[in-house]
CSV table of C-alpha atoms in Angstrom, one decimal:
chain,number,residue,atom,x,y,z
Z,1,UNK,CA,90.1,-82.9,9.3
Z,2,UNK,CA,89.6,-81.5,12.8
Z,3,UNK,CA,87.6,-78.3,12.8
Z,4,UNK,CA,87.7,-76.0,15.7
Z,5,UNK,CA,84.6,-73.9,16.7
Z,6,UNK,CA,85.1,-70.2,17.6
Z,7,UNK,CA,86.2,-69.8,21.3
Z,8,UNK,CA,83.7,-67.8,23.3
Z,9,UNK,CA,82.4,-67.6,26.9
Z,10,UNK,CA,78.6,-67.6,27.0
Z,11,UNK,CA,76.2,-66.6,29.7
Z,12,UNK,CA,75.5,-70.2,30.6
Z,13,UNK,CA,79.2,-70.9,31.0
Z,14,UNK,CA,79.6,-68.0,33.4
Z,15,UNK,CA,76.7,-69.1,35.5
Z,16,UNK,CA,78.0,-72.6,35.7
Z,17,UNK,CA,81.5,-71.5,36.7
Z,18,UNK,CA,80.2,-69.1,39.4
Z,19,UNK,CA,77.6,-71.6,40.7
Z,20,UNK,CA,80.2,-74.4,41.0
Z,21,UNK,CA,82.6,-72.2,42.9
Z,22,UNK,CA,79.9,-71.0,45.2
Z,23,UNK,CA,78.7,-74.5,45.8
Z,24,UNK,CA,82.1,-75.8,46.8
Z,25,UNK,CA,82.9,-72.8,49.0
Z,26,UNK,CA,79.6,-72.9,50.9
Z,27,UNK,CA,79.7,-76.7,51.4
Z,28,UNK,CA,83.3,-76.6,52.6
Z,29,UNK,CA,82.6,-73.7,55.0
Z,30,UNK,CA,79.8,-75.7,56.5
Z,31,UNK,CA,82.2,-78.6,57.1
Z,32,UNK,CA,80.3,-81.1,54.9
Z,33,UNK,CA,81.9,-84.3,53.7
Z,34,UNK,CA,82.3,-84.8,50.0
Z,35,UNK,CA,81.7,-81.0,49.6
Z,36,UNK,CA,82.9,-81.0,46.0
Z,37,UNK,CA,79.9,-83.0,45.0
Z,38,UNK,CA,77.7,-79.9,45.4
Z,39,UNK,CA,79.4,-78.6,42.2
Z,40,UNK,CA,78.2,-81.7,40.3
Z,41,UNK,CA,74.6,-80.8,41.2
Z,42,UNK,CA,75.1,-77.2,40.1
Z,43,UNK,CA,76.6,-78.0,36.7
Z,44,UNK,CA,73.9,-80.6,35.9
Z,45,UNK,CA,71.1,-78.2,36.8
Z,46,UNK,CA,72.2,-75.2,34.8
Z,47,UNK,CA,70.0,-75.3,31.8
Z,48,UNK,CA,69.2,-73.0,28.8
Z,49,UNK,CA,65.7,-72.0,30.1
Z,50,UNK,CA,64.2,-71.5,33.5
Z,51,UNK,CA,61.5,-74.2,33.0
Z,52,UNK,CA,64.1,-76.8,31.9
Z,53,UNK,CA,66.1,-75.8,35.0
Z,54,UNK,CA,63.1,-76.4,37.4
Z,55,UNK,CA,62.4,-79.7,35.7
Z,56,UNK,CA,66.1,-80.8,36.2
Z,57,UNK,CA,66.1,-79.7,39.8
Z,58,UNK,CA,62.9,-81.6,40.6
Z,59,UNK,CA,64.2,-84.7,38.9
Z,60,UNK,CA,67.5,-84.7,40.8
Z,61,UNK,CA,65.8,-83.9,44.1
Z,62,UNK,CA,63.4,-86.9,43.8
Z,63,UNK,CA,65.9,-89.3,42.4
Z,64,UNK,CA,68.5,-88.4,45.0
Z,65,UNK,CA,66.0,-88.9,47.8
Z,66,UNK,CA,65.2,-92.3,46.4
Z,67,UNK,CA,68.9,-93.1,46.2
Z,68,UNK,CA,69.5,-92.0,49.8
Z,69,UNK,CA,66.6,-94.2,50.9
Z,70,UNK,CA,68.2,-97.2,49.1
Z,71,UNK,CA,71.7,-96.4,50.5
Z,72,UNK,CA,70.5,-95.9,54.0
Z,73,UNK,CA,68.6,-99.2,54.2
Z,74,UNK,CA,70.2,-101.7,51.8
Z,75,UNK,CA,73.9,-101.2,52.6
Z,76,UNK,CA,73.5,-101.6,56.4
Z,77,UNK,CA,71.5,-104.8,55.8
Z,78,UNK,CA,73.6,-106.5,53.0
Z,79,UNK,CA,76.9,-104.8,53.4
Z,80,UNK,CA,78.9,-102.3,51.3
Z,81,UNK,CA,79.8,-104.7,48.5
Z,82,UNK,CA,80.1,-104.2,44.8
Z,83,UNK,CA,77.3,-106.7,44.1
Z,84,UNK,CA,75.0,-104.9,46.5
Z,85,UNK,CA,75.7,-101.7,44.7
Z,86,UNK,CA,74.8,-103.3,41.4
Z,87,UNK,CA,71.7,-104.8,42.9
Z,88,UNK,CA,70.5,-101.4,44.1
Z,89,UNK,CA,71.1,-99.8,40.7
Z,90,UNK,CA,69.2,-102.7,39.1
Z,91,UNK,CA,66.1,-101.7,41.0
Z,92,UNK,CA,66.8,-98.0,41.3
Z,93,UNK,CA,67.0,-96.9,37.7
Z,94,UNK,CA,63.6,-98.5,36.7
Z,95,UNK,CA,62.1,-96.7,39.7
Z,96,UNK,CA,63.3,-93.3,38.5
Z,97,UNK,CA,61.8,-94.1,35.1
Z,98,UNK,CA,58.5,-94.9,36.8
Z,99,UNK,CA,58.5,-91.5,38.5
Z,100,UNK,CA,59.8,-89.8,35.3
Z,101,UNK,CA,62.9,-88.5,37.1
Z,102,UNK,CA,65.5,-90.5,35.2
Z,103,UNK,CA,67.3,-87.2,34.3
Z,104,UNK,CA,68.7,-87.3,37.9
Z,105,UNK,CA,70.2,-90.8,37.7
Z,106,UNK,CA,73.8,-89.6,37.3
Z,107,UNK,CA,73.5,-87.3,40.3
Z,108,UNK,CA,71.8,-90.0,42.3
Z,109,UNK,CA,74.6,-92.5,41.6
Z,110,UNK,CA,77.1,-90.0,43.0
Z,111,UNK,CA,75.0,-89.8,46.2
Z,112,UNK,CA,74.7,-93.5,46.3
Z,113,UNK,CA,78.5,-93.9,46.0
Z,114,UNK,CA,78.9,-91.7,49.1
Z,115,UNK,CA,76.9,-94.3,51.0
Z,116,UNK,CA,78.9,-97.1,49.4
Z,117,UNK,CA,82.2,-95.5,50.5
Z,118,UNK,CA,81.1,-94.2,53.9
Z,119,UNK,CA,82.8,-95.6,57.0
Z,120,UNK,CA,79.6,-95.4,59.0
Z,121,UNK,CA,76.0,-95.1,57.6
Z,122,UNK,CA,74.0,-93.1,60.1
Z,123,UNK,CA,71.8,-90.0,60.4
Z,124,UNK,CA,74.8,-87.7,60.1
Z,125,UNK,CA,75.6,-89.1,56.7
Z,126,UNK,CA,72.0,-88.7,55.6
Z,127,UNK,CA,71.9,-85.1,56.8
Z,128,UNK,CA,75.3,-84.4,55.1
Z,129,UNK,CA,73.9,-85.6,51.8
Z,130,UNK,CA,70.7,-83.6,52.2
Z,131,UNK,CA,72.7,-80.5,52.9
Z,132,UNK,CA,74.8,-81.1,49.7
Z,133,UNK,CA,71.5,-81.4,47.8
Z,134,UNK,CA,70.1,-78.3,49.3
Z,135,UNK,CA,73.2,-76.2,48.5
Z,136,UNK,CA,73.7,-77.5,45.0
Z,137,UNK,CA,70.1,-77.3,43.9
Z,138,UNK,CA,69.5,-73.9,45.6
Z,139,UNK,CA,72.5,-72.3,43.9
Z,140,UNK,CA,71.5,-73.8,40.5
Z,141,UNK,CA,68.0,-72.4,40.9
Z,142,UNK,CA,69.4,-68.9,41.8
Z,143,UNK,CA,71.8,-69.0,38.9
Z,144,UNK,CA,69.0,-69.9,36.5
Z,145,UNK,CA,66.9,-66.9,37.5
Z,146,UNK,CA,69.4,-64.8,35.6
Z,147,UNK,CA,68.5,-65.3,32.0
Z,148,UNK,CA,69.4,-63.1,29.0
Z,149,UNK,CA,66.4,-61.2,27.4
Z,150,UNK,CA,65.5,-62.3,23.9
Z,151,UNK,CA,63.5,-59.2,23.2
Z,152,UNK,CA,66.2,-57.5,21.2
Z,153,UNK,CA,66.8,-60.6,19.1
Z,154,UNK,CA,63.1,-61.2,18.5
Z,155,UNK,CA,62.7,-57.6,17.4
Z,156,UNK,CA,65.6,-58.0,15.0
Z,157,UNK,CA,63.9,-61.1,13.5
Z,158,UNK,CA,60.6,-59.2,13.3
Z,159,UNK,CA,62.3,-56.3,11.3
Z,160,UNK,CA,64.1,-58.8,9.0
Z,161,UNK,CA,60.8,-60.7,8.2
Z,162,UNK,CA,59.0,-57.5,7.5
Z,163,UNK,CA,61.8,-56.2,5.3
Z,164,UNK,CA,61.6,-59.5,3.2
Z,165,UNK,CA,57.8,-59.3,3.0
Z,166,UNK,CA,58.1,-55.6,1.9
Z,167,UNK,CA,60.5,-56.6,-0.9
Z,168,UNK,CA,58.0,-59.3,-2.0
Z,169,UNK,CA,55.1,-56.8,-2.3
Z,170,UNK,CA,57.2,-54.3,-4.2
Z,171,UNK,CA,58.1,-57.1,-6.6
Z,172,UNK,CA,54.4,-57.9,-6.9
Z,173,UNK,CA,53.6,-54.3,-7.6
Z,174,UNK,CA,56.2,-54.2,-10.3
Z,175,UNK,CA,54.8,-57.4,-11.9
Z,176,UNK,CA,51.3,-55.9,-12.0
Z,177,UNK,CA,52.6,-52.7,-13.6
Z,178,UNK,CA,54.1,-54.8,-16.3
Z,179,UNK,CA,57.6,-53.4,-15.9
Z,180,UNK,CA,58.6,-56.9,-15.2
Z,181,UNK,CA,56.2,-59.5,-16.5
Z,182,UNK,CA,57.6,-62.3,-14.4
Z,183,UNK,CA,59.6,-62.4,-11.2
Z,184,UNK,CA,61.5,-65.4,-9.8
Z,185,UNK,CA,61.0,-64.9,-6.1
Z,186,UNK,CA,62.3,-67.4,-3.5
Z,187,UNK,CA,60.5,-67.8,-0.2
Z,188,UNK,CA,63.1,-70.2,1.3
Z,189,UNK,CA,65.0,-67.5,3.1
Z,190,UNK,CA,61.9,-65.9,4.5
Z,191,UNK,CA,60.6,-69.3,5.8
Z,192,UNK,CA,63.9,-70.1,7.3
Z,193,UNK,CA,64.0,-66.8,9.1
Z,194,UNK,CA,60.5,-67.4,10.5
Z,195,UNK,CA,61.5,-70.9,11.7
Z,196,UNK,CA,64.5,-69.5,13.5
Z,197,UNK,CA,62.5,-66.7,15.1
Z,198,UNK,CA,59.8,-69.1,16.3
Z,199,UNK,CA,62.6,-71.2,17.9
Z,200,UNK,CA,63.9,-68.2,19.8
Z,201,UNK,CA,60.4,-67.2,20.8
Z,202,UNK,CA,59.7,-70.7,22.1
Z,203,UNK,CA,62.8,-70.6,24.2
Z,204,UNK,CA,61.7,-67.3,25.7
Z,205,UNK,CA,58.3,-68.8,26.7
Z,206,UNK,CA,60.2,-71.4,28.8
Z,207,UNK,CA,62.1,-68.6,30.6
Z,208,UNK,CA,59.0,-67.5,32.5
Z,209,UNK,CA,57.3,-69.5,35.2
Z,210,UNK,CA,53.9,-67.8,34.9
Z,211,UNK,CA,53.4,-66.7,31.3
Z,212,UNK,CA,52.8,-69.7,29.1
Z,213,UNK,CA,52.6,-67.9,25.8
Z,214,UNK,CA,54.6,-65.4,23.8
Z,215,UNK,CA,53.2,-62.6,21.7
Z,216,UNK,CA,56.2,-62.8,19.4
Z,217,UNK,CA,55.6,-66.5,18.8
Z,218,UNK,CA,52.0,-65.9,17.7
Z,219,UNK,CA,53.3,-63.0,15.5
Z,220,UNK,CA,55.8,-65.2,13.7
Z,221,UNK,CA,53.2,-67.9,13.4
Z,222,UNK,CA,50.9,-65.3,11.8
Z,223,UNK,CA,53.6,-64.3,9.3
Z,224,UNK,CA,54.2,-68.0,8.4
Z,225,UNK,CA,50.5,-68.3,7.5
Z,226,UNK,CA,50.7,-65.2,5.4
Z,227,UNK,CA,53.8,-66.5,3.5
Z,228,UNK,CA,51.6,-69.5,2.4
Z,229,UNK,CA,49.2,-67.0,0.9
Z,230,UNK,CA,52.0,-64.9,-0.7
Z,231,UNK,CA,53.2,-68.0,-2.5
Z,232,UNK,CA,49.7,-68.6,-3.9
Z,233,UNK,CA,49.6,-64.9,-5.1
Z,234,UNK,CA,53.0,-65.3,-6.7
Z,235,UNK,CA,51.8,-68.4,-8.6
Z,236,UNK,CA,48.8,-66.5,-10.0
Z,237,UNK,CA,50.9,-63.5,-10.9
Z,238,UNK,CA,53.3,-65.6,-13.0
Z,239,UNK,CA,50.3,-67.1,-14.9
Z,240,UNK,CA,48.9,-63.8,-16.2
Z,241,UNK,CA,49.6,-63.5,-19.9
Z,242,UNK,CA,47.9,-60.3,-21.1
Z,243,UNK,CA,47.3,-56.8,-19.8
Z,244,UNK,CA,44.2,-55.9,-17.9
Z,245,UNK,CA,42.6,-52.6,-16.9
Z,246,UNK,CA,42.6,-53.8,-13.2
Z,247,UNK,CA,46.4,-54.4,-13.0
Z,248,UNK,CA,47.4,-50.8,-12.3
Z,249,UNK,CA,45.0,-50.7,-9.4
Z,250,UNK,CA,46.3,-54.0,-8.1
Z,251,UNK,CA,49.8,-52.7,-8.4
Z,252,UNK,CA,48.9,-49.7,-6.3
Z,253,UNK,CA,47.3,-51.9,-3.7
Z,254,UNK,CA,50.5,-54.0,-3.4
Z,255,UNK,CA,52.6,-50.9,-3.2
Z,256,UNK,CA,50.4,-49.6,-0.3
Z,257,UNK,CA,50.8,-53.0,1.4
Z,258,UNK,CA,54.5,-52.9,1.0
Z,259,UNK,CA,54.7,-49.4,2.4
Z,260,UNK,CA,52.7,-50.4,5.5
Z,261,UNK,CA,54.0,-53.9,6.3
Z,262,UNK,CA,55.1,-53.0,9.8
Z,263,UNK,CA,52.1,-51.0,10.8
Z,264,UNK,CA,49.7,-52.5,13.3
Z,265,UNK,CA,46.5,-51.0,12.1
Z,266,UNK,CA,46.8,-50.7,8.3
Z,267,UNK,CA,44.4,-53.5,7.3
Z,268,UNK,CA,41.2,-51.5,7.2
Z,269,UNK,CA,42.4,-49.0,4.5
Z,270,UNK,CA,43.9,-51.8,2.4
Z,271,UNK,CA,40.8,-53.9,2.6
Z,272,UNK,CA,38.8,-50.8,1.5
Z,273,UNK,CA,41.1,-50.5,-1.6
Z,274,UNK,CA,40.7,-54.2,-2.3
Z,275,UNK,CA,36.8,-54.1,-2.1
Z,276,UNK,CA,36.8,-51.1,-4.4
Z,277,UNK,CA,38.7,-53.0,-7.0
Z,278,UNK,CA,36.3,-56.0,-6.7
Z,279,UNK,CA,33.3,-53.7,-7.1
Z,280,UNK,CA,34.8,-52.4,-10.3
Z,281,UNK,CA,35.0,-55.9,-11.8
Z,282,UNK,CA,31.1,-56.0,-12.0
Z,283,UNK,CA,31.1,-52.9,-14.2
Z,284,UNK,CA,33.8,-54.1,-16.6
Z,285,UNK,CA,32.9,-55.9,-19.9
Z,286,UNK,CA,33.7,-59.5,-20.1
Z,287,UNK,CA,37.2,-60.5,-21.5
Z,288,UNK,CA,37.1,-61.1,-25.2
Z,289,UNK,CA,39.7,-63.8,-25.4
Z,290,UNK,CA,40.8,-67.0,-23.6
Z,291,UNK,CA,44.1,-65.4,-22.4
Z,292,UNK,CA,42.2,-62.3,-21.2
Z,293,UNK,CA,39.7,-64.4,-19.4
Z,294,UNK,CA,42.5,-66.4,-17.8
Z,295,UNK,CA,44.2,-63.2,-16.6
Z,296,UNK,CA,41.0,-61.8,-15.2
Z,297,UNK,CA,40.4,-65.0,-13.3
Z,298,UNK,CA,43.9,-64.9,-11.9
Z,299,UNK,CA,43.3,-61.3,-10.7
Z,300,UNK,CA,40.1,-62.3,-9.0
Z,301,UNK,CA,41.9,-65.1,-7.2
Z,302,UNK,CA,44.7,-62.8,-6.3
Z,303,UNK,CA,42.2,-60.4,-4.7
Z,304,UNK,CA,40.6,-63.2,-2.7
Z,305,UNK,CA,44.1,-64.4,-1.5
Z,306,UNK,CA,45.1,-60.8,-0.6
Z,307,UNK,CA,41.9,-60.4,1.4
Z,308,UNK,CA,42.8,-63.6,3.3
Z,309,UNK,CA,46.3,-62.2,3.9
Z,310,UNK,CA,44.9,-58.9,5.3
Z,311,UNK,CA,42.3,-60.7,7.5
Z,312,UNK,CA,45.0,-62.8,9.1
Z,313,UNK,CA,46.8,-59.7,10.2
Z,314,UNK,CA,43.5,-58.0,11.3
Z,315,UNK,CA,42.6,-61.0,13.4
Z,316,UNK,CA,46.1,-61.0,15.0
Z,317,UNK,CA,45.7,-57.4,16.2
Z,318,UNK,CA,49.0,-55.9,17.2
Z,319,UNK,CA,52.2,-57.2,18.7
Z,320,UNK,CA,52.4,-56.5,22.4
Z,321,UNK,CA,55.6,-56.3,24.4
Z,322,UNK,CA,55.9,-58.1,27.7
Z,323,UNK,CA,55.4,-55.1,29.9
Z,324,UNK,CA,52.2,-54.2,27.9
Z,325,UNK,CA,50.5,-57.5,28.5
Z,326,UNK,CA,48.2,-57.5,31.5
């Protein structure tokens, strides 16, 4: 059954429409032949990121120059015949692959067909095609300098991820206080949110010509590392079978971590609480049963994993916005 997607006009669609119209208008006002072809250049060079746009423009510039070279030399020598056109394409496409500009093949073929259909192949035709290239590629470049900011979307992902991690720590605190002995937590949604957030952050990296990294991307990467540790903590919590004198203190530690998930400089105080719990272990008598020993061992492992979780955030530092990065 045919399924229709929601109708909407995106930012890229607007840029393409405006750019095509400008390309045709400018080329026509300059009296260029085949002026509509400038619109083809524009639509093929409008990309989702600035870096992809620059790559597309460069590929089309190089491949079109090669095509003009073939058209200006081969057609006058062998004639404007279909077999000559096929012969040129036979050698032209492998050449673009060699220069890694095969993305511009379609545009180049359009230029090549202009030479194929031209009444006279001379310097005026070459200049006409070069002007079409200049107009189309310049407009595409200008259009692609206008890119939407992803900062609001990335901040929304950040808040969502922190809310899910906060919920996990509250659940851990409840498990340690024995109000709920076990808790069936799922990390799938959290991991999916992090993957989506990293995808958006990576797109934002490609929207800048100078900056080659993104503070948000490293932040989401840090959170992904922490989720791996949270899963290990959850495993050990579910395998504690008896009560332990340390559990209330661990429950308080997890509650403190839940309350301070989104703070940039909370790790030092939480690490102090954690080390204090570990020091108390040395003063406690040894467990007197197998289950009690197993629970104590699980608590010790949980404390080590929690320390690793906190150290990851401590090493990350704080999330800097773009205008704060020198």
